Every structure is written in C-alpha cells, then in structure tokens.
Amino acid sequence: MLASDPHTTIDSFQSTINGLQSTINTLTDEQQLYDLIQDYAYYHDLCFGQAAGPTHDTAWEALFTADAMTSLYPIGTHHGSQGKMTWAQSYIGGRGQGCQLTLSNTRVILKEHDTISAMGRAYGHSEVIADDALKSFSIKGRYEFSFRKVDRVWKIACMELWVITTLHMSRAPDSSLFTSVPFPDPVDIENRLKPKL
C-alpha cells in the first residue's frame, strides 16, 4: 500500500479550508447587507414625528457613502450623504407626524470577483403622515440598491425607488389618485447602479 503524499494532503486540506472561509465570508457579507437594508427602513422612520431630531438624521445618513446618490419619487435626486434626510422631508414640509416604511421580498446579490460592491432590491410600502394631513401620501414600489464597502463596512452607494402606485390623501379615494410608473428593464438598472470607483 502506497503512503499518501503529505504535500498533496496538505494542499487538499488547505483548499478545503479556503473554500469554507470563502463560504463564511459570503454568508457574512449577505447578512450584513440584509441588516443594512432593514436598518435603512428603521432609521428612516425614526427621523419622522415630534420625537425625531438631528441625531436621528445623522444615524440614517451614516448608512450611505459620502458620495451616495438617491432618487426618490416624487422628490427628485440627491447627491451626498449630508443633508439627505432634510431633503427627503422637504416634500411634506418637515418631519410630519410619522412615517412607516415596510420592506419585503428583499434580495442581495454579491459579485463573484468584486468583494467591495454588491446589488440589492426590495419591495417597499411607505405611509407618510404630514403635519398638514392633506399632504400625506402612500407609495408602493421597488427599491434598487447599489452597495459599496468602505473601511470594511457596507454602505449604500446608490438607491432608486421605482414607483408602481402613489395615493395622495388630499381627496377621497378614486382611481385617478393612483400614479402608475412602469418598471425599467432590470439590465438597465444594473448598468446604471454600478458604483463609480
């Protein structure tokens, strides 16, 4: 019976270890990204209502890269992390009475040969209650995320909301209140959300 080559055994063992480490790294990154998406919704809602203040804004804005781009219907587009919440609240004239953002069907996509960027998506339903109830509204749509790792921490580099319906509270409900926007081609989304390093 021939003895096993120790070098072959060591190489095989090292290959197994490397494979396990790669799997652990992937699972860790995926969990961190799922947590980031959930934190986005949680800290977002804390910024609205009478109990909210600048510290809540800062906590939410810290989830973004310094050069992050955000596109939110019907507000528009914002670049950078500082002042992003004030910009987001401008549509209703301030912090309002409260907001609830619910995200579901979340998916994150890691890139095989790129360990510092990733993609993600989630379906969202947001209820925003303004101080002036007539400015309150509800939005349903899909969030498209581009993530970038900064100093070993995942952050949001780009986020766009593609709206399917919007319901404004300024009138009694009827079909004319709903604004429908077709979803873009997924390939087009991925190309536009690629981080610019």
mmCIF file of C-alpha atoms in Angstrom:
data_model
loop_
_atom_site.group_PDB
_atom_site.id
_atom_site.type_symbol
_atom_site.label_atom_id
_atom_site.label_comp_id
_atom_site.label_asym_id
_atom_site.label_seq_id
_atom_site.Cartn_x
_atom_site.Cartn_y
_atom_site.Cartn_z
ATOM 1 C CA MET A 1 0.000 0.000 0.000
ATOM 2 C CA LEU A 2 1.429 3.365 -1.048
ATOM 3 C CA ALA A 3 1.651 6.134 1.523
ATOM 4 C CA SER A 4 -0.165 9.361 0.765
ATOM 5 C CA ASP A 5 1.953 12.264 -0.403
ATOM 6 C CA PRO A 6 1.984 14.682 2.571
ATOM 7 C CA HIS A 7 2.182 17.668 0.248
ATOM 8 C CA THR A 8 -0.953 16.526 -1.598
ATOM 9 C CA THR A 9 -2.774 16.010 1.700
ATOM 10 C CA ILE A 10 -1.786 19.466 2.948
ATOM 11 C CA ASP A 11 -2.817 21.100 -0.336
ATOM 12 C CA SER A 12 -6.183 19.329 -0.229
ATOM 13 C CA PHE A 13 -6.722 20.362 3.380
ATOM 14 C CA GLN A 14 -5.772 23.973 2.607
ATOM 15 C CA SER A 15 -8.153 24.001 -0.369
ATOM 16 C CA THR A 16 -10.971 22.808 1.891
ATOM 17 C CA ILE A 17 -10.153 25.493 4.467
ATOM 18 C CA ASN A 18 -10.097 28.180 1.764
ATOM 19 C CA GLY A 19 -13.459 27.006 0.447
ATOM 20 C CA LEU A 20 -15.004 27.114 3.916
ATOM 21 C CA GLN A 21 -13.572 30.577 4.554
ATOM 22 C CA SER A 22 -14.975 31.821 1.249
ATOM 23 C CA THR A 23 -18.411 30.471 2.173
ATOM 24 C CA ILE A 24 -18.233 32.115 5.602
ATOM 25 C CA ASN A 25 -17.224 35.437 4.030
ATOM 26 C CA THR A 26 -20.125 35.235 1.574
ATOM 27 C CA LEU A 27 -22.666 34.440 4.286
ATOM 28 C CA THR A 28 -21.294 37.238 6.483
ATOM 29 C CA ASP A 29 -21.492 39.794 3.670
ATOM 30 C CA GLU A 30 -25.022 38.725 2.758
ATOM 31 C CA GLN A 31 -26.222 39.021 6.356
ATOM 32 C CA GLN A 32 -24.606 42.444 6.750
ATOM 33 C CA LEU A 33 -26.328 43.650 3.582
ATOM 34 C CA TYR A 34 -29.724 42.322 4.672
ATOM 35 C CA ASP A 35 -29.217 44.073 8.016
ATOM 36 C CA LEU A 36 -28.264 47.288 6.208
ATOM 37 C CA ILE A 37 -31.497 47.273 4.207
ATOM 38 C CA GLN A 38 -33.536 46.726 7.369
ATOM 39 C CA ASP A 39 -31.601 49.476 9.166
ATOM 40 C CA TYR A 40 -32.347 51.784 6.242
ATOM 41 C CA ALA A 41 -36.088 51.432 6.919
ATOM 42 C CA TYR A 42 -35.783 51.521 10.717
ATOM 43 C CA TYR A 43 -33.623 54.652 10.964
ATOM 44 C CA HIS A 44 -35.600 56.283 8.161
ATOM 45 C CA ASP A 45 -38.814 56.095 10.201
ATOM 46 C CA LEU A 46 -37.109 57.391 13.369
ATOM 47 C CA CYS A 47 -36.446 60.670 11.531
ATOM 48 C CA PHE A 48 -40.168 61.493 11.328
ATOM 49 C CA GLY A 49 -42.556 62.694 14.039
ATOM 50 C CA GLN A 50 -42.312 65.026 17.037
ATOM 51 C CA ALA A 51 -39.727 62.901 18.877
ATOM 52 C CA ALA A 52 -37.264 62.991 15.971
ATOM 53 C CA GLY A 53 -34.215 65.232 15.804
ATOM 54 C CA PRO A 54 -30.854 65.827 14.092
ATOM 55 C CA THR A 55 -29.227 62.813 15.792
ATOM 56 C CA HIS A 56 -31.739 60.535 14.073
ATOM 57 C CA ASP A 57 -30.955 62.166 10.734
ATOM 58 C CA THR A 58 -27.229 61.615 11.278
ATOM 59 C CA ALA A 59 -27.746 57.930 12.146
ATOM 60 C CA TRP A 60 -29.724 57.367 8.931
ATOM 61 C CA GLU A 61 -27.304 59.339 6.763
ATOM 62 C CA ALA A 62 -24.389 57.301 8.170
ATOM 63 C CA LEU A 63 -25.748 54.290 6.272
ATOM 64 C CA PHE A 64 -24.730 55.965 2.982
ATOM 65 C CA THR A 65 -21.365 56.567 1.338
ATOM 66 C CA ALA A 66 -20.187 60.182 1.299
ATOM 67 C CA ASP A 67 -20.968 60.436 -2.434
ATOM 68 C CA ALA A 68 -24.219 58.448 -2.369
ATOM 69 C CA MET A 69 -26.898 59.134 -4.975
ATOM 70 C CA THR A 70 -30.565 58.819 -4.013
ATOM 71 C CA SER A 71 -33.521 59.083 -6.373
ATOM 72 C CA LEU A 72 -36.932 59.159 -4.697
ATOM 73 C CA TYR A 73 -40.226 59.779 -6.459
ATOM 74 C CA PRO A 74 -41.812 62.332 -6.233
ATOM 75 C CA ILE A 75 -38.980 64.328 -4.615
ATOM 76 C CA GLY A 76 -36.144 64.020 -7.103
ATOM 77 C CA THR A 77 -32.434 63.210 -6.862
ATOM 78 C CA HIS A 78 -29.926 63.955 -4.105
ATOM 79 C CA HIS A 79 -26.134 63.502 -4.097
ATOM 80 C CA GLY A 80 -24.019 63.021 -0.985
ATOM 81 C CA SER A 81 -24.934 61.814 2.497
ATOM 82 C CA GLN A 82 -25.101 65.080 4.440
ATOM 83 C CA GLY A 83 -28.487 66.775 4.420
ATOM 84 C CA LYS A 84 -30.148 63.791 2.758
ATOM 85 C CA MET A 85 -32.926 63.458 5.345
ATOM 86 C CA THR A 86 -33.746 67.182 5.299
ATOM 87 C CA TRP A 87 -34.013 66.870 1.533
ATOM 88 C CA ALA A 88 -36.262 63.810 1.844
ATOM 89 C CA GLN A 89 -38.559 65.600 4.306
ATOM 90 C CA SER A 90 -38.833 68.735 2.183
ATOM 91 C CA TYR A 91 -41.715 67.250 0.195
ATOM 92 C CA ILE A 92 -44.009 67.298 3.248
ATOM 93 C CA GLY A 93 -42.541 70.461 4.762
ATOM 94 C CA GLY A 94 -40.702 68.889 7.713
ATOM 95 C CA ARG A 95 -40.756 65.851 9.963
ATOM 96 C CA GLY A 96 -44.516 65.474 9.902
ATOM 97 C CA GLN A 97 -46.392 63.256 12.333
ATOM 98 C CA GLY A 98 -44.718 59.999 11.387
ATOM 99 C CA CYS A 99 -43.719 57.551 8.691
ATOM 100 C CA GLN A 100 -43.738 53.796 8.302
ATOM 101 C CA LEU A 101 -41.608 52.182 5.611
ATOM 102 C CA THR A 102 -42.126 48.439 5.178
ATOM 103 C CA LEU A 103 -39.682 46.469 3.018
ATOM 104 C CA SER A 104 -40.239 42.913 1.798
ATOM 105 C CA ASN A 105 -39.047 40.384 -0.825
ATOM 106 C CA THR A 106 -35.509 41.562 -0.148
ATOM 107 C CA ARG A 107 -32.658 40.184 -2.260
ATOM 108 C CA VAL A 108 -28.943 40.928 -2.194
ATOM 109 C CA ILE A 109 -26.537 39.950 -4.971
ATOM 110 C CA LEU A 110 -22.807 39.649 -4.357
ATOM 111 C CA LYS A 111 -20.365 39.885 -7.248
ATOM 112 C CA GLU A 112 -18.064 36.912 -7.795
ATOM 113 C CA HIS A 113 -14.840 38.814 -8.428
ATOM 114 C CA ASP A 114 -15.665 42.074 -6.632
ATOM 115 C CA THR A 115 -15.579 41.932 -2.845
ATOM 116 C CA ILE A 116 -16.370 45.599 -2.189
ATOM 117 C CA SER A 117 -19.565 46.159 -4.182
ATOM 118 C CA ALA A 118 -22.949 44.464 -4.383
ATOM 119 C CA MET A 119 -26.511 44.946 -5.599
ATOM 120 C CA GLY A 120 -29.848 44.642 -3.851
ATOM 121 C CA ARG A 121 -33.573 45.132 -4.214
ATOM 122 C CA ALA A 122 -36.664 45.214 -2.022
ATOM 123 C CA TYR A 123 -40.343 45.970 -2.472
ATOM 124 C CA GLY A 124 -41.495 48.857 -0.327
ATOM 125 C CA HIS A 125 -44.692 50.371 1.016
ATOM 126 C CA SER A 126 -44.350 53.766 2.683
ATOM 127 C CA GLU A 127 -47.045 55.659 4.604
ATOM 128 C CA VAL A 128 -46.100 59.286 5.273
ATOM 129 C CA ILE A 129 -48.266 61.428 7.573
ATOM 130 C CA ALA A 130 -47.544 65.147 7.188
ATOM 131 C CA ASP A 131 -48.411 67.874 9.698
ATOM 132 C CA ASP A 132 -50.878 69.020 7.075
ATOM 133 C CA ALA A 133 -52.916 65.844 6.621
ATOM 134 C CA LEU A 134 -53.742 66.887 3.070
ATOM 135 C CA LYS A 135 -50.065 66.423 2.163
ATOM 136 C CA SER A 136 -49.968 62.854 3.476
ATOM 137 C CA PHE A 137 -49.409 60.096 0.941
ATOM 138 C CA SER A 138 -48.737 56.404 0.430
ATOM 139 C CA ILE A 139 -46.247 54.944 -2.038
ATOM 140 C CA LYS A 140 -45.668 51.390 -3.249
ATOM 141 C CA GLY A 141 -42.740 50.431 -5.411
ATOM 142 C CA ARG A 142 -39.378 48.744 -5.710
ATOM 143 C CA TYR A 143 -36.098 49.921 -4.225
ATOM 144 C CA GLU A 144 -32.924 49.218 -6.186
ATOM 145 C CA PHE A 145 -29.697 49.400 -4.170
ATOM 146 C CA SER A 146 -26.028 49.567 -5.033
ATOM 147 C CA PHE A 147 -23.709 48.900 -2.090
ATOM 148 C CA ARG A 148 -20.047 49.641 -1.523
ATOM 149 C CA LYS A 149 -17.796 48.504 1.295
ATOM 150 C CA VAL A 150 -16.000 51.427 2.949
ATOM 151 C CA ASP A 151 -13.372 50.615 5.592
ATOM 152 C CA ARG A 152 -14.817 47.081 5.827
ATOM 153 C CA VAL A 153 -18.344 48.400 6.425
ATOM 154 C CA TRP A 154 -21.136 48.006 3.839
ATOM 155 C CA LYS A 155 -22.869 51.266 2.916
ATOM 156 C CA ILE A 156 -25.479 52.373 0.392
ATOM 157 C CA ALA A 157 -23.782 53.953 -2.626
ATOM 158 C CA CYS A 158 -26.889 54.389 -4.754
ATOM 159 C CA MET A 159 -30.600 53.916 -4.177
ATOM 160 C CA GLU A 160 -33.523 54.438 -6.532
ATOM 161 C CA LEU A 161 -37.228 53.997 -5.898
ATOM 162 C CA TRP A 162 -39.289 52.808 -8.859
ATOM 163 C CA VAL A 163 -42.904 53.615 -8.048
ATOM 164 C CA ILE A 164 -45.823 51.429 -9.063
ATOM 165 C CA THR A 165 -48.589 53.390 -7.298
ATOM 166 C CA THR A 166 -48.953 56.602 -5.317
ATOM 167 C CA LEU A 167 -52.001 57.510 -3.262
ATOM 168 C CA HIS A 168 -52.369 61.119 -2.127
ATOM 169 C CA MET A 169 -54.688 61.863 0.788
ATOM 170 C CA SER A 170 -55.839 65.252 -0.464
ATOM 171 C CA ARG A 171 -59.072 63.846 -1.900
ATOM 172 C CA ALA A 172 -61.466 60.988 -1.380
ATOM 173 C CA PRO A 173 -60.025 57.755 -2.854
ATOM 174 C CA ASP A 174 -60.713 57.169 -6.527
ATOM 175 C CA SER A 175 -58.827 55.598 -9.395
ATOM 176 C CA SER A 176 -57.485 58.950 -10.622
ATOM 177 C CA LEU A 177 -55.389 59.283 -7.456
ATOM 178 C CA PHE A 178 -53.100 56.454 -8.445
ATOM 179 C CA THR A 179 -49.954 57.194 -10.403
ATOM 180 C CA SER A 180 -48.528 54.172 -12.187
ATOM 181 C CA VAL A 181 -44.934 54.109 -13.422
ATOM 182 C CA PRO A 182 -43.666 51.080 -15.413
ATOM 183 C CA PHE A 183 -40.630 49.291 -14.017
ATOM 184 C CA PRO A 184 -37.482 49.686 -16.129
ATOM 185 C CA ASP A 185 -35.530 46.843 -17.656
ATOM 186 C CA PRO A 186 -33.502 45.036 -14.913
ATOM 187 C CA VAL A 187 -30.353 45.027 -17.052
ATOM 188 C CA ASP A 188 -30.624 48.788 -17.469
ATOM 189 C CA ILE A 189 -30.974 49.173 -13.700
ATOM 190 C CA GLU A 190 -27.844 47.135 -13.001
ATOM 191 C CA ASN A 191 -25.789 49.120 -15.502
ATOM 192 C CA ARG A 192 -26.875 52.458 -14.049
ATOM 193 C CA LEU A 193 -26.390 51.416 -10.425
ATOM 194 C CA LYS A 194 -22.844 50.128 -10.826
ATOM 195 C CA PRO A 195 -20.657 52.033 -8.336
ATOM 196 C CA LYS A 196 -18.250 54.518 -9.853
ATOM 197 C CA LEU A 197 -14.990 53.711 -8.069
#
